Short mmCIF file of C-alpha atoms in Angstrom, two decimals:
data_model
loop_
_atom_site.label_atom_id
_atom_site.label_comp_id
_atom_site.label_asym_id
_atom_site.label_seq_id
_atom_site.Cartn_x
_atom_site.Cartn_y
_atom_site.Cartn_z
CA MET A 45 115.14 56.59 95.49
CA ASN A 46 112.75 54.78 92.39
CA GLY A 47 109.59 54.58 93.12
CA PHE A 48 107.59 54.32 96.11
CA ASP A 49 108.51 51.95 98.86
CA ASP A 50 105.72 50.22 100.30
CA ARG A 51 107.32 50.53 103.83
CA PHE A 52 106.22 53.91 103.98
CA LEU A 53 102.60 52.93 103.99
CA THR A 54 103.22 51.45 107.48
CA ARG A 55 102.58 52.91 110.60
CA ASN A 56 106.38 53.62 111.10
CA GLY A 57 106.46 55.06 107.31
CA LEU A 58 103.42 57.42 108.00
CA ALA A 59 105.67 58.78 110.75
CA ALA A 60 108.44 58.80 108.69
CA ARG A 61 106.89 60.64 106.13
CA ARG A 62 105.92 63.49 108.65
CA LEU A 63 109.25 63.37 110.03
CA ALA A 64 110.14 64.01 106.55
CA VAL A 65 108.20 67.12 106.55
CA LEU A 66 110.11 68.31 109.90
CA LEU A 67 113.54 67.78 108.92
CA MET A 68 113.25 69.78 105.40
CA GLY A 69 113.62 72.75 107.97
CA HIS A 70 117.06 71.20 109.14
CA GLU A 71 120.41 72.36 107.40
CA PRO A 72 123.21 69.69 107.63
CA GLU A 73 125.48 69.45 110.74
CA THR A 74 122.57 70.47 113.00
CA ARG A 75 121.60 68.84 116.19
CA LEU A 76 118.85 66.95 115.56
CA PRO A 77 115.55 67.25 118.43
CA ARG A 78 115.70 64.57 120.87
CA VAL A 79 113.59 61.28 120.04
CA LYS A 80 111.04 62.01 123.27
CA ASP A 81 110.71 65.70 121.68
CA LEU A 82 110.09 64.24 118.06
CA ALA A 83 107.66 61.79 119.41
CA HIS A 84 105.70 64.37 121.37
CA GLU A 85 105.99 66.69 117.73
CA LEU A 86 104.46 63.67 116.15
CA GLY A 87 102.11 62.34 118.77
CA CYS A 88 103.43 58.37 118.51
CA GLY A 89 106.22 56.70 120.64
CA ASN A 90 110.03 56.77 120.91
CA GLY A 91 110.27 53.50 119.16
CA THR A 92 108.22 54.67 116.18
CA VAL A 93 110.38 57.87 115.79
CA GLN A 94 113.44 55.63 115.72
CA ALA A 95 112.12 53.28 113.43
CA ALA A 96 111.08 56.02 111.11
CA LEU A 97 114.47 57.66 111.25
CA ARG A 98 115.93 54.32 110.32
CA LEU A 99 113.76 54.73 107.16
CA LEU A 100 114.58 57.98 106.19
CA GLU A 101 118.24 56.73 106.08
CA GLU A 102 118.06 53.38 104.54
CA SER A 103 115.70 55.60 101.98
CA GLY A 104 118.97 57.94 101.23
CA ALA A 105 117.01 61.02 102.34
CA ILE A 106 119.33 61.61 105.18
CA GLU A 107 122.34 60.56 106.92
CA THR A 108 123.20 61.34 110.51
CA SER A 109 125.71 60.94 113.32
CA ALA A 110 125.57 59.95 116.84
CA ARG A 111 127.83 61.82 118.91
CA GLY A 112 127.78 60.84 122.41
CA HIS A 113 126.18 63.60 124.75
CA LEU A 114 126.33 66.06 122.44
CA GLY A 115 123.17 64.28 120.66
CA THR A 116 122.34 63.03 117.13
CA PHE A 117 123.07 65.62 114.16
CA LEU A 118 121.90 65.56 110.42
CA THR A 119 124.95 65.16 108.35
CA HIS A 120 123.44 65.00 105.27
CA ALA A 121 119.57 65.71 103.96
CA GLU A 122 118.54 65.02 100.04
CA ARG A 123 115.58 67.71 100.17
CA ALA A 124 114.06 66.10 96.79
CA ILE A 125 114.01 62.55 98.37
CA LEU A 126 112.47 64.57 101.90
CA TRP A 127 109.86 66.24 99.88
CA GLN A 128 108.69 63.23 97.77
CA LEU A 129 108.32 61.14 100.83
CA SER A 130 106.54 64.04 102.39
CA GLY A 131 103.80 63.49 100.04
CA LEU A 132 103.53 67.29 99.85
CA GLY A 133 103.55 66.76 95.78
CA THR A 134 103.76 69.70 93.50
CA LEU A 135 103.32 73.21 94.72
CA LEU A 136 101.26 75.48 92.47
CA ALA A 137 101.64 79.16 92.88
CA ALA A 138 99.27 81.68 91.85
CA MET A 139 101.15 84.86 90.29
CA PRO A 140 100.02 87.88 88.66
CA LEU A 141 99.73 88.27 84.90
CA PRO A 142 103.25 88.54 83.25
CA TYR A 143 102.54 91.70 81.42
CA SER A 144 106.02 92.94 82.27
CA ARG A 145 109.43 92.16 82.01
CA ARG A 146 109.92 92.60 85.99
CA TYR A 147 107.19 89.61 86.67
CA GLU A 148 109.01 87.37 83.80
CA GLY A 149 111.55 87.65 85.90
CA LEU A 150 110.17 87.31 89.23
CA ALA A 151 108.40 84.06 87.82
CA THR A 152 112.19 83.15 86.44
CA GLY A 153 113.65 83.36 89.39
CA LEU A 154 110.61 81.73 91.95
CA ARG A 155 111.20 78.44 89.50
CA ALA A 156 114.95 78.47 89.55
CA ALA A 157 114.80 79.03 93.45
CA PHE A 158 112.24 76.50 94.14
CA GLU A 159 114.43 73.76 92.14
CA ALA A 160 117.28 74.08 93.83
CA ALA A 161 115.59 73.55 96.99
CA GLY A 162 114.30 70.65 95.62
CA THR A 163 110.84 71.43 95.74
CA PRO A 164 108.55 70.56 92.90
CA PHE A 165 107.30 73.95 91.75
CA ALA A 166 104.53 75.10 88.94
CA ILE A 167 103.23 78.46 88.15
CA THR A 168 99.81 79.37 87.30
CA PHE A 169 98.39 83.47 86.40
CA MET A 170 95.91 85.13 87.76
CA ARG A 171 94.81 88.64 87.44
CA GLY A 172 94.01 90.36 90.86
CA ALA A 173 95.25 89.35 94.52
CA GLY A 174 91.98 89.38 95.74
CA ALA A 175 91.40 86.60 92.82
CA ARG A 176 94.14 84.40 93.75
CA THR A 177 93.65 84.62 97.45
CA ALA A 178 90.30 83.21 97.10
CA ALA A 179 92.04 80.56 95.07
CA LEU A 180 94.27 79.64 97.99
CA LEU A 181 91.65 80.17 100.40
CA GLU A 182 89.51 77.53 98.65
CA GLY A 183 92.57 74.97 98.18
CA LYS A 184 93.22 75.48 94.64
CA VAL A 185 96.54 77.02 94.90
CA ASP A 186 99.65 76.49 97.22
CA LEU A 187 100.68 79.66 97.60
CA VAL A 188 100.49 82.82 95.98
CA VAL A 189 102.64 85.92 94.92
CA LEU A 190 101.17 89.66 95.73
CA SER A 191 102.54 92.83 96.93
CA ARG A 192 103.77 93.08 100.78
CA LEU A 193 100.92 95.69 100.97
CA ALA A 194 98.58 93.13 99.73
CA ALA A 195 99.88 90.46 101.69
CA ASP A 196 99.96 92.06 105.15
CA GLY A 197 96.16 93.20 104.81
CA LEU A 198 95.27 89.83 103.63
CA VAL A 199 97.09 87.89 106.32
CA GLU A 200 95.47 90.45 109.11
CA GLN A 201 92.08 89.67 107.51
CA HIS A 202 92.46 85.92 107.18
CA GLN A 203 95.03 85.17 110.00
CA ASP A 204 93.47 82.11 111.26
CA SER A 205 93.79 80.85 107.64
CA LEU A 206 96.81 82.47 105.96
CA ALA A 207 100.77 83.30 106.88
CA LEU A 208 103.45 85.36 105.12
CA VAL A 209 106.25 82.58 103.54
CA ALA A 210 108.70 85.10 102.19
CA ASP A 211 109.28 88.76 101.28
CA LEU A 212 111.57 89.10 98.47
CA GLY A 213 112.34 92.73 99.14
CA PRO A 214 111.79 96.28 97.21
CA ALA A 215 111.27 96.37 93.38
CA THR A 216 110.85 92.96 93.17
CA TYR A 217 107.18 93.09 92.45
CA VAL A 218 106.85 96.54 90.90
CA GLY A 219 109.29 99.61 90.39
CA ALA A 220 108.68 102.79 90.81
CA HIS A 221 104.97 104.69 91.34
CA GLY A 222 103.96 108.11 90.78
CA PHE A 223 100.97 109.92 90.15
CA LEU A 224 99.73 110.33 86.65
CA VAL A 225 98.09 113.40 86.08
CA ARG A 226 95.91 114.26 82.67
CA LYS A 227 97.45 117.10 81.08
CA GLY A 228 95.44 120.18 81.84
CA ALA A 229 94.76 118.83 84.98
CA SER A 230 95.52 119.74 89.10
CA LEU A 231 96.44 117.25 91.60
CA ASP A 232 94.61 120.64 93.77
CA ALA A 233 91.40 120.45 91.99
CA ALA A 234 88.14 119.38 93.86
CA GLY A 235 86.26 116.52 92.33
CA LEU A 236 89.24 114.76 90.67
CA ARG A 237 87.92 111.91 88.65
CA VAL A 238 90.47 109.22 89.85
CA ALA A 239 91.21 105.67 87.98
CA VAL A 240 91.25 102.70 90.40
CA ASP A 241 91.42 99.11 89.83
CA HIS A 242 89.33 97.16 92.41
CA THR A 243 90.77 93.65 91.43
CA SER A 244 94.04 95.03 92.27
CA GLU A 245 93.76 95.06 96.24
CA ASP A 246 97.18 96.77 96.48
CA HIS A 247 95.84 99.57 93.91
CA ARG A 248 92.94 100.13 95.37
CA MET A 249 94.65 100.62 98.88
CA LEU A 250 97.46 102.61 97.41
CA ALA A 251 95.21 104.86 95.40
CA GLU A 252 92.95 105.32 98.38
CA ARG A 253 95.94 106.50 100.70
CA ALA A 254 97.53 108.79 97.92
CA PHE A 255 94.23 110.75 97.39
CA ALA A 256 93.03 110.76 100.94
CA GLY A 257 93.38 114.52 101.41
CA HIS A 258 91.63 115.38 98.24
CA LYS A 259 87.97 116.67 98.14
CA ASP A 260 85.27 115.24 96.68
CA VAL A 261 87.13 112.27 94.37
CA ARG A 262 85.25 110.15 91.96
CA TRP A 263 86.47 106.74 91.62
CA ILE A 264 86.49 105.73 87.79
CA GLU A 265 86.82 101.30 87.36
CA SER A 266 90.02 100.82 85.18
CA SER A 267 92.46 98.28 84.22
CA TYR A 268 96.03 99.02 82.83
CA MET A 269 94.97 98.64 79.58
CA GLN A 270 92.17 101.16 79.90
CA LEU A 271 94.32 103.75 80.86
CA ARG A 272 95.44 105.40 77.78
CA ASP A 273 91.98 105.56 76.62
CA LEU A 274 90.54 107.23 79.60
CA PHE A 275 92.95 109.90 79.81
CA ALA A 276 92.92 110.46 75.88
CA GLN A 277 88.75 111.01 75.78
CA ASP A 278 89.32 112.98 79.20
CA GLN A 279 87.01 110.53 81.40
CA VAL A 280 89.76 110.95 83.99
CA ASP A 281 91.82 113.36 85.68
CA ALA A 282 94.40 111.34 87.80
CA THR A 283 95.61 108.03 89.24
CA VAL A 284 98.54 106.64 91.33
CA TRP A 285 100.11 103.62 89.21
CA ASN A 286 103.00 101.34 88.83
CA LEU A 287 104.96 102.81 86.19
CA ASP A 288 106.17 99.29 84.96
CA GLU A 289 102.73 98.79 83.50
CA VAL A 290 102.49 102.42 81.91
CA GLN A 291 105.49 102.78 80.62
CA GLY A 292 105.70 103.55 76.59
CA ARG A 293 101.45 103.56 76.66
CA LEU A 294 100.06 106.91 77.76
CA GLY A 295 102.52 108.76 75.12
CA MET A 296 101.67 112.66 75.63
CA GLU A 297 98.23 112.55 77.74
CA VAL A 298 99.80 112.56 81.05
CA ASP A 299 102.56 114.04 83.20
CA VAL A 300 103.93 111.91 85.67
CA LEU A 301 104.49 113.43 89.07
CA PRO A 302 106.25 111.97 92.11
CA LEU A 303 104.42 110.67 95.20
CA GLY A 304 103.86 113.06 98.16
CA ASP A 305 104.11 112.31 101.85
CA GLU A 306 106.36 110.06 103.96
CA VAL A 307 103.36 107.52 104.70
CA THR A 308 102.38 107.78 100.75
CA ARG A 309 105.85 106.51 100.26
CA ASP A 310 106.01 103.83 102.62
CA LEU A 311 103.05 102.09 101.24
CA ALA A 312 104.75 102.49 97.75
CA LEU A 313 107.88 100.83 99.11
CA ARG A 314 105.59 98.14 100.52
CA ASN A 315 103.70 97.52 97.36
CA SER A 316 107.07 97.34 95.66
CA SER A 317 108.10 94.56 97.54
CA ALA A 318 107.07 90.93 96.39
CA ALA A 319 105.51 88.60 98.71
CA ILE A 320 104.38 85.01 99.05
CA ILE A 321 101.75 83.71 101.39
CA GLY A 322 100.37 80.44 101.71
CA ARG A 323 97.56 78.41 104.09
CA THR A 324 98.72 77.94 107.77
CA GLU A 325 97.43 74.63 107.73
CA GLY A 326 100.35 73.69 105.91
CA ALA A 327 102.66 75.74 108.55
CA LYS A 328 105.52 72.87 108.62
CA ALA A 329 105.87 72.57 105.23
CA LEU A 330 105.70 76.11 104.62
CA SER A 331 108.58 77.03 107.24
CA ALA A 332 110.81 74.29 104.98
CA VAL A 333 110.16 76.18 101.66
CA HIS A 334 110.83 79.53 103.35
CA ASP A 335 114.35 77.95 105.04
CA ALA A 336 115.32 76.24 101.48
CA LEU A 337 114.60 79.06 99.56
CA ASP A 338 117.58 81.44 98.53
CA LEU A 339 115.73 84.59 98.28
CA SER A 340 119.07 86.45 96.67
CA GLN A 341 118.78 84.11 93.68
CA VAL A 342 115.24 84.92 92.87
CA ALA A 343 116.33 88.93 92.82
CA GLN A 344 119.34 87.92 90.98
CA LEU A 345 117.83 85.99 88.37
CA GLN A 346 114.95 88.62 88.24
CA THR A 347 117.71 91.63 87.65
CA GLU A 348 119.44 89.56 84.98
CA VAL A 349 115.75 89.24 83.05
CA LEU A 350 115.42 93.14 83.42
CA ARG A 351 118.89 93.47 81.94
CA GLY A 352 118.17 91.55 79.16
CA ASP A 353 121.24 89.09 79.79
CA ARG A 354 118.90 86.11 80.78
CA ILE A 355 115.81 84.84 78.73
CA PRO A 356 112.57 84.53 81.03
CA SER A 357 112.06 80.56 81.72
CA TYR A 358 109.10 79.69 83.58
#
């Protein structure tokens, strides 16, 4: 479809644009809902739905086949045209700063998966899950990428406003976590000085859970860029951290120890999975996005970037 067809500015056309959002979630060779059900969903008459379907067919967005008592089937759909007609525009996703190869691979995989799904997609980078979520709630971005751990907490906190779009699976957000302990310090000591990054919702939750059983913990505000100096200057004793961030940065100042109890390991697992959240007001569009995304492609391309087999492209 070249340019924008003025017919989509009419009443029937506006119904067609709303119908385009619904049809993005339907796979080819699946039966369409009955006209009266679509009319109820769109809040219009049966005739308007039939006219909307004709408009979508004439635009090249869909092809349908009437099969008697079996109903009408969607035989072909051009997602790029459906998305254009829907008026949803380019989806802007907020991601963490791409300081690690894993994040570069994640951005590369997401861009490729959205493009394959026929969905215009752009990325902006922001530090801190809280800052990214604030931008989402304010309508400045459409999607946010964060850990599944942080996503669960934020969706529960804003259940009327936010919804989970996708979980990309373990090790897509970060790799292994571990305790970082200053040489000469002990995790069993009272009054541990523990580094924590309160701008990172998932790190705050993970650190608080990991050190919940320790006495008189003193929290020391930090970022991954400050860790080496804090340990070297004897200002912190320990922390729990994403090892992707600190690999090769801390030299001989710390020992890396495995995480302990089962609950902490579960939290670390959820913290390692990348999740995508969006606003509930766009639930239909988010459902269409979820259904179209090939999550295995995201993980595969991320793995290729991590191995050095693919140059990051985002």
